[in-house]
CSV table of C-alpha atoms and ligand atoms in Angstrom, one decimal:
chain,number,residue,atom,x,y,z
A,1445,MET,CA,0.0,-0.1,0.0
A,1446,GLY,CA,2.7,2.4,1.1
A,1447,GLY,CA,5.2,1.3,-1.7
A,1448,ARG,CA,2.0,2.1,-4.3
A,1449,ARG,CA,1.6,5.7,-2.5
A,1450,GLN,CA,5.2,6.1,-3.1
A,1451,TRP,CA,5.2,5.5,-7.2
A,1452,LEU,CA,2.2,7.1,-7.5
A,1453,GLY,CA,3.3,10.3,-5.8
A,1454,ARG,CA,6.9,9.7,-8.0
A,1455,ASN,CA,4.2,9.3,-11.2
A,1456,GLU,CA,2.8,12.7,-10.5
A,1457,ASP,CA,5.8,14.3,-10.0
A,1458,ARG,CA,7.1,13.8,-12.6
A,1459,ALA,CA,5.8,16.4,-15.1
A,1460,GLY,CA,4.2,15.2,-18.3
A,1461,GLY,CA,4.0,11.6,-17.1
A,1462,PRO,CA,0.9,9.4,-19.0
A,1463,PHE,CA,-1.5,9.5,-16.8
A,1464,GLN,CA,-1.2,13.0,-16.8
A,1465,ILE,CA,-1.1,12.9,-21.0
A,1466,LEU,CA,-5.0,10.7,-20.1
A,1467,LEU,CA,-6.0,12.8,-18.1
A,1468,LEU,CA,-5.2,16.3,-20.1
A,1469,LEU,CA,-7.0,14.4,-22.8
A,1470,LEU,CA,-10.1,13.5,-21.0
A,1471,ALA,CA,-10.5,17.5,-20.1
A,1472,ILE,CA,-9.8,18.7,-23.5
A,1473,THR,CA,-12.6,16.0,-25.2
A,1474,GLY,CA,-15.0,16.3,-22.2
A,1475,GLY,CA,-14.5,12.4,-21.6
A,1476,HIS,CA,-15.4,11.1,-25.1
A,1477,SER,CA,-12.3,10.5,-27.3
A,1478,LEU,CA,-15.1,10.5,-30.2
A,1479,GLU,CA,-16.7,13.9,-30.8
A,1480,ILE,CA,-19.7,14.6,-33.2
A,1481,ARG,CA,-20.9,17.4,-33.9
A,1482,ALA,CA,-24.6,18.0,-35.7
A,1483,ASP,CA,-27.3,21.3,-36.5
A,1484,ALA,CA,-29.4,21.1,-33.4
A,1485,GLU,CA,-32.2,22.4,-36.1
A,1486,VAL,CA,-32.8,22.3,-39.7
A,1487,ARG,CA,-36.2,23.3,-41.2
A,1488,ALA,CA,-37.2,21.8,-44.7
A,1489,PHE,CA,-39.7,22.0,-46.9
A,1490,VAL,CA,-42.1,19.2,-48.1
A,1491,GLY,CA,-40.3,16.8,-51.4
A,1492,GLU,CA,-37.4,19.1,-51.3
A,1493,ALA,CA,-34.8,17.2,-50.4
A,1494,VAL,CA,-32.6,18.4,-47.3
A,1495,THR,CA,-29.4,17.2,-45.4
A,1496,LEU,CA,-28.6,16.5,-42.0
A,1497,ARG,CA,-25.3,16.8,-41.2
A,1498,CYS,CA,-23.2,15.5,-39.1
A,1499,TRP,CA,-19.5,15.4,-38.6
A,1500,PHE,CA,-16.8,13.2,-36.2
A,1501,LYS,CA,-13.4,13.6,-34.8
A,1502,THR,CA,-11.4,10.6,-33.4
A,1503,PHE,CA,-8.1,10.2,-32.8
A,1504,PHE,CA,-7.4,6.8,-34.3
A,1505,PRO,CA,-7.5,6.6,-37.5
A,1506,VAL,CA,-10.7,6.2,-40.0
A,1507,THR,CA,-10.6,2.0,-40.8
A,1508,GLU,CA,-13.2,-0.1,-42.6
A,1509,LYS,CA,-14.5,-0.7,-39.1
A,1510,LEU,CA,-15.9,2.4,-38.4
A,1511,THR,CA,-20.2,2.8,-38.2
A,1512,VAL,CA,-22.5,5.7,-38.6
A,1513,ASP,CA,-25.9,5.1,-37.4
A,1514,TRP,CA,-28.7,7.5,-38.0
A,1515,THR,CA,-32.2,6.8,-35.9
A,1516,TYR,CA,-35.2,8.8,-35.5
A,1517,ARG,CA,-37.4,9.5,-32.8
A,1518,PRO,CA,-41.6,11.5,-33.7
A,1519,LEU,CA,-42.0,14.9,-32.8
A,1520,THR,CA,-44.8,13.0,-30.8
A,1521,GLY,CA,-42.6,10.8,-29.0
A,1522,GLY,CA,-42.6,6.7,-29.8
A,1523,SER,CA,-40.1,4.7,-30.4
A,1524,LEU,CA,-36.4,5.1,-31.6
A,1525,GLU,CA,-36.2,4.4,-35.5
A,1526,PRO,CA,-33.3,3.0,-37.5
A,1527,VAL,CA,-32.7,5.3,-40.4
A,1528,PHE,CA,-29.4,4.7,-42.4
A,1529,HIS,CA,-26.6,2.9,-41.5
A,1530,TYR,CA,-22.7,2.8,-42.9
A,1531,GLN,CA,-20.1,0.4,-42.4
A,1532,ALA,CA,-17.8,0.6,-45.6
A,1533,ASP,CA,-21.0,1.2,-47.4
A,1534,ALA,CA,-24.0,3.1,-47.2
A,1535,TYR,CA,-27.4,0.3,-46.1
A,1536,PRO,CA,-30.1,2.8,-45.3
A,1537,ALA,CA,-33.2,1.4,-43.8
A,1538,LYS,CA,-35.1,-0.8,-45.6
A,1539,GLN,CA,-38.5,-0.3,-43.8
A,1540,GLY,CA,-40.2,2.3,-41.5
A,1541,THR,CA,-40.9,6.3,-42.4
A,1542,PHE,CA,-37.7,6.7,-44.2
A,1543,ARG,CA,-37.8,3.7,-46.3
A,1544,ASP,CA,-35.9,5.0,-49.7
A,1545,ARG,CA,-36.2,8.0,-48.8
A,1546,VAL,CA,-32.5,8.2,-47.2
A,1547,SER,CA,-28.7,8.5,-49.1
A,1548,TRP,CA,-26.0,9.2,-48.2
A,1549,ALA,CA,-24.5,12.2,-48.1
A,1550,GLY,CA,-21.2,11.4,-46.3
A,1551,ASP,CA,-17.5,10.9,-46.2
A,1552,VAL,CA,-16.1,9.5,-43.3
A,1553,ALA,CA,-12.2,9.7,-45.3
A,1554,ARG,CA,-13.2,13.6,-44.9
A,1555,GLN,CA,-14.6,12.8,-41.0
A,1556,ASP,CA,-18.4,13.3,-42.3
A,1557,ALA,CA,-21.6,11.5,-41.7
A,1558,SER,CA,-24.2,13.4,-42.9
A,1559,ILE,CA,-27.6,12.3,-44.5
A,1560,THR,CA,-30.2,13.3,-47.2
A,1561,ILE,CA,-33.3,12.6,-46.6
A,1562,LEU,CA,-35.2,13.0,-49.7
A,1563,ASN,CA,-38.6,14.1,-50.4
A,1564,PRO,CA,-39.5,15.0,-46.6
A,1565,THR,CA,-42.9,15.2,-45.5
A,1566,THR,CA,-44.9,17.3,-42.2
A,1567,ASP,CA,-44.7,13.6,-40.8
A,1568,ASP,CA,-41.5,13.9,-40.1
A,1569,ASN,CA,-41.0,16.1,-37.5
A,1570,GLY,CA,-38.7,14.6,-35.4
A,1571,THR,CA,-35.3,14.1,-33.4
A,1572,PHE,CA,-33.0,12.4,-35.4
A,1573,THR,CA,-29.8,11.0,-33.7
A,1574,CYS,CA,-26.2,10.7,-35.6
A,1575,ALA,CA,-24.0,7.5,-33.5
A,1576,VAL,CA,-20.5,6.9,-35.4
A,1577,LYS,CA,-18.3,4.9,-33.8
A,1578,ASN,CA,-14.4,4.3,-35.3
A,1579,PRO,CA,-13.4,1.2,-33.1
A,1580,PRO,CA,-11.4,1.5,-30.2
A,1581,ASP,CA,-12.5,4.8,-30.5
A,1582,VAL,CA,-16.2,4.4,-29.8
A,1583,GLU,CA,-16.9,6.6,-26.5
A,1584,HIS,CA,-18.8,9.5,-27.9
A,1585,ASN,CA,-21.7,12.1,-26.9
A,1586,ILE,CA,-25.3,12.0,-28.8
A,1587,PRO,CA,-25.8,15.3,-30.5
A,1588,ASN,CA,-29.7,15.5,-31.8
A,1589,THR,CA,-30.9,17.3,-34.8
A,1590,VAL,CA,-34.5,18.8,-34.9
A,1591,LEU,CA,-36.0,18.6,-38.2
A,1592,THR,CA,-39.3,20.4,-39.0
A,1593,VAL,CA,-41.2,19.8,-42.3
A,1594,THR,CA,-43.0,22.7,-43.7
A,1595,GLN,CA,-45.4,23.5,-46.7
A,1596,ARG,CA,-43.5,25.6,-48.4
A,1597,GLY,CA,-45.4,28.8,-49.5
A,1598,THR,CA,-47.6,28.6,-46.4
A,1599,THR,CA,-46.6,31.3,-45.0
A,1600,PHE,CA,-46.2,33.5,-48.2
A,1601,GLN,CA,-49.7,32.5,-49.0
A,1602,LEU,CA,-50.8,33.5,-45.1
A,1603,THR,CA,-48.8,37.1,-45.2
A,1604,SER,CA,-50.2,38.1,-48.0
A,1605,ALA,CA,-54.2,36.9,-47.0
A,1606,GLY,CA,-52.8,39.4,-44.1
A,1607,LEU,CA,-51.7,41.9,-46.2
A,1608,LEU,CA,-54.8,41.6,-48.1
A,1609,SER,CA,-57.2,41.8,-45.4
A,1610,LEU,CA,-55.7,44.1,-44.1
A,1611,LEU,CA,-55.9,46.6,-46.8
A,1612,VAL,CA,-59.2,45.5,-47.3
A,1613,PHE,CA,-60.3,45.7,-44.1
A,1614,LEU,CA,-59.3,48.0,-42.1
A,1615,PRO,CA,-59.7,51.1,-43.6
A,1616,SER,CA,-64.2,49.8,-43.2
A,1617,ALA,CA,-62.8,49.0,-40.1
A,1618,VAL,CA,-61.5,52.1,-38.8
A,1619,VAL,CA,-64.7,54.1,-41.2
A,1620,VAL,CA,-67.4,51.1,-38.6
A,1621,THR,CA,-65.4,52.3,-35.2
A,1622,LEU,CA,-65.3,56.1,-36.5
A,1623,LEU,CA,-69.3,56.0,-36.7
A,1624,LEU,CA,-69.3,54.2,-33.9
A,1625,VAL,CA,-68.0,56.3,-32.1
A,1626,ARG,CA,-70.1,59.2,-32.9
A,1627,MET,CA,-73.1,57.3,-32.6
A,1628,GLY,CA,-71.9,56.4,-28.7
A,1629,LYS,CA,-71.1,60.1,-28.0
A,1630,LYS,CA,-74.5,61.2,-29.0
A,1631,SER,CA,-76.3,58.4,-26.8
A,1632,GLY,CA,-73.8,59.3,-24.2
A,1633,LEU,CA,-74.5,62.5,-24.0
A,1634,LEU,CA,-78.2,62.1,-24.9
A,1635,LYS,CA,-77.8,59.5,-21.6
A,1636,GLY,CA,-76.3,62.2,-19.2
A,1637,ARG,CA,-79.0,64.5,-20.2
A,1638,LYS,CA,-81.6,62.2,-19.1
A,1639,LYS,CA,-79.5,61.1,-15.4
A,1640,LYS,CA,-79.9,64.3,-15.0
A,1641,ALA,CA,-83.2,65.3,-15.5
A,1642,SER,CA,-84.2,62.1,-13.2
A,1643,TYR,CA,-81.7,62.9,-10.7
A,1644,LYS,CA,-82.9,65.9,-10.7
A,1645,LYS,CA,-86.6,64.9,-10.1
A,1646,SER,CA,-85.9,62.4,-8.0
A,1647,SER,CA,-84.4,64.7,-5.7
A,1648,ILE,CA,-87.6,66.7,-5.4
A,1649,GLU,CA,-89.7,63.9,-5.3
A,1650,VAL,CA,-87.7,62.3,-2.1
A,1651,PRO,CA,-86.0,65.3,-0.8
A,1652,ASP,CA,-83.2,63.8,1.6
A,1653,GLU,CA,-82.1,65.3,4.6
A,1654,LYS,CA,-78.0,65.5,3.4
A,1655,GLN,CA,-78.8,66.7,0.3
A,1656,MET,CA,-81.2,69.3,1.7
A,1657,LYS,CA,-78.3,70.1,4.3
A,1658,LYS,CA,-76.0,70.6,1.2
A,1659,ASN,CA,-78.6,72.7,-0.5
A,1660,HIS,CA,-78.5,74.9,2.2
A,1661,THR,CA,-74.9,75.1,2.8
A,1662,ASP,CA,-74.6,75.9,-1.1
A,1663,LEU,CA,-77.5,78.8,-0.4
A,1664,LYS,CA,-76.0,79.9,2.2
A,1665,THR,CA,-72.4,80.4,0.0
A,1666,LYS,CA,-74.1,81.5,-3.0
A,1667,TYR,CA,-75.1,84.3,-0.3
A,1668,HIS,CA,-71.9,85.1,0.7
A,1669,LEU,CA,-69.9,85.6,-2.6
A,1670,LYS,CA,-73.0,87.6,-3.6
A,1671,ALA,CA,-72.5,89.9,-0.4
A,1672,ILE,CA,-68.7,89.8,-0.9
A,1673,MET,CA,-69.0,91.1,-5.1
A,1674,THR,CA,-71.3,93.9,-3.8
A,1675,SER,CA,-69.8,95.3,-1.6
A,1676,SER,CA,-66.0,95.1,-3.1
A,1677,SER,CA,-68.1,96.3,-6.6
A,1678,HIS,CA,-69.6,98.8,-4.1
A,1679,PHE,CA,-65.8,99.5,-3.1
A,1680,ALA,CA,-64.8,99.2,-7.1
A,1681,LEU,CA,-67.4,101.7,-7.5
A,1682,THR,CA,-66.3,104.0,-4.9
A,1683,GLY,CA,-63.1,103.7,-5.7
A,1684,LEU,CA,-63.8,105.2,-9.1
A,1685,HIS,CA,-65.5,107.9,-8.0
B,1025,LIG,C1,-44.4,19.9,-38.6
B,1025,LIG,O1,-43.8,21.0,-37.9
B,1025,LIG,C2,-44.8,21.9,-38.8
B,1025,LIG,C3,-44.3,23.5,-38.3
B,1025,LIG,O2,-44.2,23.7,-37.1
B,1025,LIG,C4,-46.3,21.8,-38.7
B,1025,LIG,O3,-47.1,22.9,-39.2
B,1025,LIG,C5,-46.9,20.7,-39.5
B,1025,LIG,O4,-48.2,20.9,-38.4
B,1025,LIG,C6,-46.3,19.5,-38.2
B,1025,LIG,N1,-46.4,18.3,-38.8
B,1025,LIG,C7,-47.0,17.4,-37.9
B,1025,LIG,C8,-47.8,16.2,-38.3
B,1025,LIG,O5,-47.4,17.7,-37.2
């Protein structure tokens, strides 16, 4: 035990030992010696071939043992489905969603494992994964590519329809709104008058104490004001004389 510790200690003291190099490699590659990259999101149009790109980095020379596997899972969930297999040659899926619709677009010598989906449909929405193994380099990450297929022209038709409706309906909507506002103002004024009239009526019919008090004080202030005004005008007049 003590001897082992001594051996490790000695090894750690030696900068650039094989153990440190391995640690450094693991740190650089994040634990995977084979690194795979793919587009996170791909948009496609119905009936127009789309390439799902995938690249890999391996520290070992590429041999005939290298394999590429593409799988698919619908956006709505469901089971994982093999789409494409490569080992020295391309093996597109013989059954399933992508039967006869996938072709090899990669080149393993250039570390490219891309595929092309021919004739995509809106039912192809989903997640694709690209897995590459280059024995003995088999530890790798698995990047996801989310494919969204839409009908080309749909958005344009929608926007043009939107524009048309804006051009046609907006002015008429403005006119209608203005008319409504006018009508509303008129009826609002009438209502206001009616309300005032009915209020007066009711206050006469049912005189309430508070209202009477208020009227009384109103009258008082009125008289006060009148008195002040007359006296001031009197002063003014006398001042003028
Ligand atoms: C696939 O996605 C597009 C865009 O979000 C959508 O218009 C289409 O309806 C989807 N297809 C299915 C089958 O859900």
